[in-house]
XYZ file of C-alpha atoms in Angstrom:
454
model
C -19.777 62.699 20.083
C -21.201 62.184 16.610
C -24.780 60.846 16.578
C -24.858 60.588 12.767
C -21.472 59.069 11.972
C -18.065 57.980 13.210
C -16.286 61.042 14.649
C -15.398 64.124 12.576
C -12.787 65.590 10.225
C -12.039 69.304 10.586
C -10.235 71.191 7.821
C -8.962 74.068 9.916
C -7.910 77.340 8.233
C -5.018 79.019 10.046
C -5.242 82.673 11.093
C -3.560 83.923 7.913
C -6.159 82.045 5.841
C -9.014 83.707 7.717
C -7.355 87.119 7.329
C -7.089 86.606 3.556
C -10.686 85.411 3.403
C -11.912 88.600 5.089
C -9.665 90.830 2.947
C -11.134 89.296 -0.211
C -14.707 89.302 1.095
C -17.366 91.696 -0.180
C -19.472 90.844 2.859
C -17.203 91.400 5.871
C -14.540 93.942 6.784
C -13.364 92.295 10.012
C -13.469 89.061 11.976
C -15.918 90.662 14.422
C -18.335 91.372 11.570
C -18.142 87.748 10.464
C -18.717 86.463 14.002
C -21.653 88.806 14.541
C -23.394 87.231 11.544
C -24.133 84.052 13.460
C -26.091 82.445 10.635
C -23.213 82.779 8.188
C -20.606 81.857 10.823
C -22.518 78.650 11.540
C -22.739 77.640 7.880
C -19.125 78.675 7.257
C -17.744 76.604 10.138
C -19.934 73.566 9.422
C -18.745 73.600 5.808
C -15.236 72.825 7.105
C -16.324 69.739 9.116
C -16.972 66.341 7.512
C -19.367 64.038 9.296
C -16.804 61.225 9.401
C -13.237 60.714 10.619
C -10.593 60.602 7.851
C -6.841 60.280 8.177
C -4.812 61.687 5.278
C -4.036 58.199 3.959
C -7.801 57.658 3.620
C -8.368 60.717 1.418
C -10.041 59.806 -1.896
C -8.929 61.082 -5.288
C -12.331 62.670 -5.576
C -15.169 63.529 -3.201
C -15.372 62.290 0.379
C -18.144 59.741 0.744
C -19.673 61.567 3.707
C -20.991 65.162 3.584
C -20.016 68.113 5.722
C -22.188 69.287 8.587
C -23.669 71.794 6.113
C -24.708 68.809 3.943
C -22.215 69.590 1.179
C -19.415 67.455 -0.250
C -15.712 68.254 -0.349
C -13.272 66.930 -2.955
C -9.545 66.208 -2.774
C -6.858 66.563 -5.408
C -3.191 65.624 -5.072
C -0.865 68.298 -6.393
C 2.676 67.363 -7.442
C 5.127 70.219 -7.939
C 8.865 70.317 -8.616
C 9.896 70.251 -4.968
C 6.710 69.305 -3.126
C 3.485 67.331 -3.184
C 0.367 68.048 -1.184
C -3.382 67.586 -0.909
C -5.725 70.351 -1.988
C -9.345 70.581 -0.851
C -11.939 71.724 -3.418
C -9.079 73.022 -5.581
C -9.047 75.925 -3.120
C -7.123 75.050 0.024
C -3.716 73.317 0.291
C -3.361 71.020 3.302
C -0.215 72.122 5.155
C -0.408 69.843 8.198
C -2.211 66.517 8.412
C -3.441 64.013 10.972
C -3.731 65.958 14.204
C -5.522 63.293 16.202
C -8.216 64.247 18.701
C -10.575 62.214 20.867
C -13.311 62.474 18.242
C -11.570 62.566 14.891
C -8.798 64.353 12.976
C -7.806 67.943 12.272
C -5.988 68.913 9.063
C -4.612 72.461 8.785
C -5.311 74.298 5.513
C -3.697 77.508 4.274
C -6.864 78.941 2.690
C -10.424 79.048 3.965
C -12.937 76.945 2.072
C -15.541 79.007 0.239
C -18.926 77.226 0.119
C -19.915 76.279 -3.420
C -22.914 78.277 -4.615
C -22.429 77.987 -8.390
C -24.033 75.569 -10.809
C -22.001 73.974 -13.582
C -23.329 76.611 -15.955
C -22.386 79.386 -13.527
C -18.878 77.929 -13.385
C -18.563 78.119 -17.179
C -19.718 81.739 -17.130
C -17.147 82.675 -14.488
C -14.183 81.066 -16.273
C -13.216 82.764 -19.516
C -10.884 79.970 -20.583
C -13.868 77.822 -21.554
C -15.693 80.329 -23.743
C -15.886 78.076 -26.820
C -17.541 75.197 -24.995
C -19.792 77.614 -23.076
C -20.970 79.149 -26.375
C -21.778 75.637 -27.632
C -23.807 74.996 -24.468
C -25.786 78.181 -25.098
C -26.377 77.421 -28.772
C -27.615 73.878 -28.154
C -29.909 74.693 -25.218
C -27.956 72.662 -22.675
C -27.985 75.570 -20.212
C -31.215 74.260 -18.657
C -29.664 70.814 -18.195
C -26.466 71.937 -16.462
C -27.803 75.013 -14.630
C -29.330 72.969 -11.785
C -28.989 72.793 -8.010
C -29.231 69.187 -6.854
C -29.700 70.360 -3.249
C -33.163 71.604 -4.206
C -35.186 68.901 -2.442
C -38.492 69.886 -4.033
C -37.319 69.380 -7.617
C -35.462 66.091 -6.915
C -32.977 66.742 -9.725
C -30.434 64.157 -10.820
C -26.770 65.293 -10.730
C -24.610 65.494 -13.835
C -20.863 65.400 -14.466
C -19.046 67.212 -17.254
C -15.907 66.478 -19.260
C -14.833 69.731 -20.921
C -12.011 71.133 -23.040
C -10.163 74.352 -22.300
C -10.090 76.887 -25.152
C -6.402 76.075 -25.639
C -7.315 72.475 -26.543
C -9.596 73.731 -29.293
C -6.949 76.266 -30.404
C -4.425 73.448 -30.953
C -6.878 72.111 -33.534
C -7.314 75.529 -35.200
C -10.673 76.126 -33.546
C -10.666 79.668 -32.167
C -14.378 80.443 -31.831
C -17.821 78.883 -31.600
C -18.296 79.369 -35.342
C -15.111 77.383 -35.985
C -16.356 74.563 -33.752
C -19.791 74.513 -35.384
C -18.233 74.375 -38.860
C -16.193 71.318 -37.837
C -18.870 69.411 -35.912
C -22.056 70.400 -37.743
C -21.137 72.101 -41.041
C -24.399 71.391 -42.830
C -26.964 71.737 -40.038
C -27.427 74.862 -37.902
C -30.536 73.601 -36.083
C -28.374 73.203 -32.984
C -31.182 72.564 -30.470
C -32.454 69.542 -32.393
C -31.648 66.293 -30.567
C -30.365 64.704 -33.786
C -28.074 67.640 -34.603
C -24.333 66.729 -34.504
C -23.393 69.758 -32.374
C -26.219 69.042 -29.929
C -24.903 65.508 -29.517
C -21.303 66.760 -29.281
C -22.228 68.851 -26.234
C -24.445 66.122 -24.794
C -21.572 63.652 -25.132
C -19.681 65.784 -22.585
C -22.483 65.573 -19.999
C -22.589 62.329 -18.007
C -25.406 61.101 -15.794
C -24.516 61.063 -12.104
C -22.092 62.906 -9.833
C -18.830 61.165 -10.772
C -15.375 62.028 -9.438
C -12.029 60.715 -10.656
C -11.894 57.949 -8.060
C -15.283 56.704 -9.313
C -13.623 55.895 -12.655
C -10.730 53.961 -11.102
C -10.552 50.171 -11.268
C -13.268 49.668 -13.864
C -13.632 49.928 -17.631
C -17.193 50.639 -18.664
C -19.570 52.859 -20.627
C -21.153 55.884 -18.952
C -24.530 57.252 -19.988
C -24.419 60.713 -21.542
C -26.972 63.293 -22.628
C -26.201 62.399 -26.258
C -27.422 59.465 -28.308
C -24.454 57.242 -27.313
C -22.391 56.578 -24.155
C -18.718 57.358 -23.536
C -16.214 54.699 -22.475
C -13.741 55.357 -19.651
C -11.095 52.760 -18.834
C -9.753 53.098 -15.301
C -8.012 49.744 -14.978
C -4.477 51.030 -15.648
C -2.234 53.786 -14.362
C -4.125 56.445 -16.342
C -7.824 57.038 -16.878
C -8.386 56.615 -20.618
C -11.408 57.906 -22.523
C -12.438 55.971 -25.663
C -9.217 53.996 -25.749
C -8.371 52.444 -29.113
C -10.875 54.493 -31.128
C -8.639 57.270 -32.507
C -4.848 57.613 -32.792
C -3.993 61.177 -31.722
C -0.212 60.948 -31.676
C 2.707 58.578 -32.288
C 5.775 58.695 -30.047
C 8.957 57.082 -31.379
C 11.842 56.529 -28.946
C 14.651 54.452 -30.433
C 13.093 51.199 -31.547
C 9.957 51.718 -29.443
C 6.764 53.166 -30.880
C 3.910 54.282 -28.644
C 0.478 55.153 -29.990
C -1.549 57.708 -28.059
C -5.014 56.355 -28.786
C -7.047 57.800 -25.943
C -8.228 61.070 -24.404
C -6.801 61.802 -20.972
C -7.693 63.901 -17.944
C -6.034 66.970 -16.493
C -5.894 65.428 -13.019
C -4.547 68.427 -11.085
C -7.470 70.666 -11.971
C -10.334 68.177 -12.203
C -12.784 67.214 -9.437
C -14.380 70.667 -9.513
C -17.476 70.688 -7.283
C -20.582 72.607 -8.332
C -24.208 72.540 -7.219
C -24.962 70.467 -10.333
C -22.185 67.873 -9.985
C -18.523 67.391 -10.849
C -16.506 69.020 -13.649
C -13.358 67.426 -15.114
C -10.959 68.680 -17.751
C -9.770 66.615 -20.712
C -6.685 67.034 -22.873
C -8.121 66.498 -26.368
C -11.297 67.318 -28.262
C -13.804 64.586 -27.432
C -15.867 63.793 -30.502
C -18.436 61.036 -30.564
C -17.121 57.621 -31.588
C -18.955 54.362 -32.123
C -19.384 52.824 -28.665
C -18.077 49.397 -27.744
C -19.881 47.057 -25.419
C -18.624 46.987 -21.850
C -19.632 45.244 -18.649
C -22.416 47.247 -17.011
C -23.493 46.695 -13.419
C -26.664 48.411 -12.241
C -27.173 48.844 -8.487
C -30.143 51.243 -8.296
C -27.811 54.202 -7.733
C -29.619 56.199 -10.421
C -32.262 56.780 -7.745
C -31.634 60.058 -5.914
C -33.561 58.885 -2.849
C -31.469 55.722 -2.532
C -28.276 57.776 -2.715
C -29.601 59.870 0.167
C -30.320 56.748 2.218
C -26.797 55.454 1.531
C -25.374 58.160 3.794
C -26.317 56.155 6.905
C -25.902 52.527 7.948
C -29.128 50.647 8.585
C -32.389 49.371 7.072
C -34.858 51.905 5.690
C -38.444 51.272 4.609
C -39.326 53.004 1.329
C -42.967 53.801 2.001
C -43.768 56.250 -0.774
C -43.630 54.715 -4.250
C -43.170 58.196 -5.727
C -39.765 58.482 -4.027
C -38.341 56.182 -6.713
C -38.414 56.881 -10.437
C -36.979 53.678 -11.920
C -38.129 51.041 -9.445
C -41.702 49.865 -8.912
C -43.060 47.136 -6.668
C -46.378 45.792 -5.432
C -47.805 45.791 -1.925
C -45.047 44.240 0.261
C -42.721 46.644 2.021
C -39.531 47.532 0.155
C -36.412 48.147 2.210
C -33.051 49.636 1.347
C -30.192 48.250 3.436
C -26.811 49.957 3.819
C -24.302 47.718 5.565
C -21.075 48.742 7.245
C -18.336 49.735 4.789
C -16.192 46.935 3.337
C -18.452 44.192 4.672
C -17.183 41.931 1.901
C -20.626 40.584 0.988
C -22.988 42.709 -1.118
C -21.485 44.849 -3.875
C -21.144 48.448 -2.580
C -22.376 47.091 0.769
C -26.035 47.757 -0.034
C -29.103 46.023 -1.439
C -32.886 46.179 -1.772
C -35.027 43.764 0.235
C -38.616 42.642 -0.301
C -40.537 39.664 1.056
C -43.682 37.731 0.275
C -45.459 37.239 -3.039
C -43.847 40.159 -4.846
C -43.244 41.649 -8.268
C -40.541 44.288 -8.906
C -39.433 46.219 -11.973
C -36.257 48.221 -12.512
C -35.722 50.470 -15.540
C -31.995 50.268 -16.218
C -30.128 53.099 -18.016
C -29.236 52.841 -21.691
C -26.859 50.075 -22.698
C -24.995 49.641 -25.992
C -26.700 47.234 -28.359
C -25.282 43.725 -28.715
C -25.232 40.354 -27.027
C -24.637 40.045 -23.275
C -24.533 37.396 -20.576
C -26.840 38.480 -17.761
C -26.016 37.956 -14.073
C -28.245 38.488 -11.054
C -26.595 39.508 -7.790
C -28.699 38.417 -4.813
C -28.531 36.723 -1.446
C -28.676 33.004 -2.087
C -28.066 31.238 1.225
C -31.348 31.091 3.119
C -34.099 28.490 2.952
C -36.657 31.275 3.508
C -35.635 32.996 0.266
C -37.964 33.127 -2.718
C -37.988 31.166 -5.961
C -38.046 33.801 -8.715
C -38.317 34.338 -12.469
C -36.524 37.165 -14.295
C -37.850 38.997 -17.357
C -36.172 41.644 -19.517
C -38.444 43.776 -21.691
C -41.213 41.284 -21.024
C -39.267 38.192 -22.122
C -38.191 35.553 -19.628
C -34.449 35.019 -19.340
C -33.069 31.802 -17.898
C -34.955 29.280 -15.808
C -36.270 29.379 -12.289
C -33.867 30.917 -9.779
C -33.860 29.186 -6.397
C -32.345 31.644 -3.939
C -32.237 29.196 -1.049
C -28.737 28.015 -1.962
C -25.666 29.052 -3.952
C -23.952 31.431 -1.572
C -21.703 30.591 1.348
C -21.694 31.310 5.062
C -18.888 33.816 4.516
C -20.608 35.482 1.581
C -24.303 34.712 1.204
C -24.573 36.950 -1.878
C -24.087 35.050 -5.141
C -23.516 36.017 -8.781
C -26.106 33.962 -10.647
C -25.856 33.493 -14.411
C -29.291 33.856 -15.990
C -28.509 33.450 -19.694
C -27.840 35.641 -22.727
C -29.736 38.484 -24.324
C -29.248 40.421 -27.563
C -30.204 44.107 -27.439
C -30.914 45.519 -30.879
C -30.611 49.241 -30.041
C -29.066 51.624 -27.531
C -31.906 52.243 -25.082
C -33.228 51.732 -21.577
C -34.627 48.315 -20.657
C -37.052 46.956 -18.079
C -35.934 44.203 -15.691
C -38.827 42.456 -13.946
C -38.533 39.927 -11.126
C -41.483 37.850 -9.932
C -41.749 35.471 -6.987
C -43.064 32.044 -7.948
C -42.694 30.745 -4.399
C -43.036 33.588 -1.864
C -40.088 34.407 0.338
C -37.336 36.950 0.913
C -35.422 38.589 -1.924
C -32.259 40.593 -1.251
C -31.385 42.180 -4.598
C -27.797 43.362 -4.963
C -27.438 44.146 -8.700
C -28.154 43.171 -12.287
C -25.068 42.843 -14.514
C -24.547 42.619 -18.283
C -21.236 41.242 -19.559
C -20.393 41.322 -23.305
C -20.845 37.852 -24.781
């Protein structure tokens, strides 16, 4: 019985795995000692149980969408070797037997015990000598405070980050053997490395993405991702490979007979990526990632920058957001604001969620930075109910498009519509304010705001 989800998934270490765990432990000398520490035994066992039922063919190439009973997330990688292929959980535990079906979920046998993650992204860099050059750059630029965070700290309400980093061997291939070598290449004439306009500062910031993003989050879409630098990074996941900044730099040319292939993108080391830390995900890339001029890309904003909304997404239902301070980018006036998470794959709202407000309302949403240029703007909203509002949309205080009548436009099968508002020309890379006002009071079910290069 699972009151908070749909059955369970247990990653079950076999006896040999538990024996090895105890042998390598600085805390316990025997199984009895572990069991006598009931607090640790409870956390340890709950860390191995996901609050949702998953068969092996449902495993993501990234983090599971539901947390464990210890309120942590587990990630999956798929390891291909010369004579075998298998799943690996948290880059720690190979799955050796899958899909043991029980009355309330599935059991998957693993050959190593899962060790709960207690390190931040900065801690991870400190513990892994093979990334000393990038770690030294983090220290020199002051990014330690940005990546040394625990997003489970509920009081601080910190936003997660993801990192794309190079192994020392990647730098060595480019004759960079130390931090001084890297600094002389990236910022030869400016050693004020903590200054936000310094090239090395922006080089490091370019490797730090906003949000907790795993490899499967990049699949199926080509878009720009906000970074801690002054420009975004583009990741194209629409093909077989995930490609970073495709078409910006030619790194290699492969000639085979009459065929010539240009390697014009930075790739991922898939087998070792999807590292989980308390700060967010870490991925490894196969070339030095320098800043390049960003290209426009379709950006769809669905309020997922809000930490509180991401917490609400863990359960199906409608949730009243009573405290305005729970949200950092969204403001609204007196009517109640609801967040609605529908059942997965409902086929209506994008990501199966939306915000809902009714009455004579005004809402604003500060969207993340978007590359300057001209875009066609689309509003995603329910548009198939005569009780819906008539609204106006403003961006940075300027009205875009005409009146939007949300009483029609959708269908019975999919009441959510993609409504073209008009075009807008952003003159700089920055955040922008989207404001929606009701001219005729009614319901408003807001799915997304989308910007498509014009």
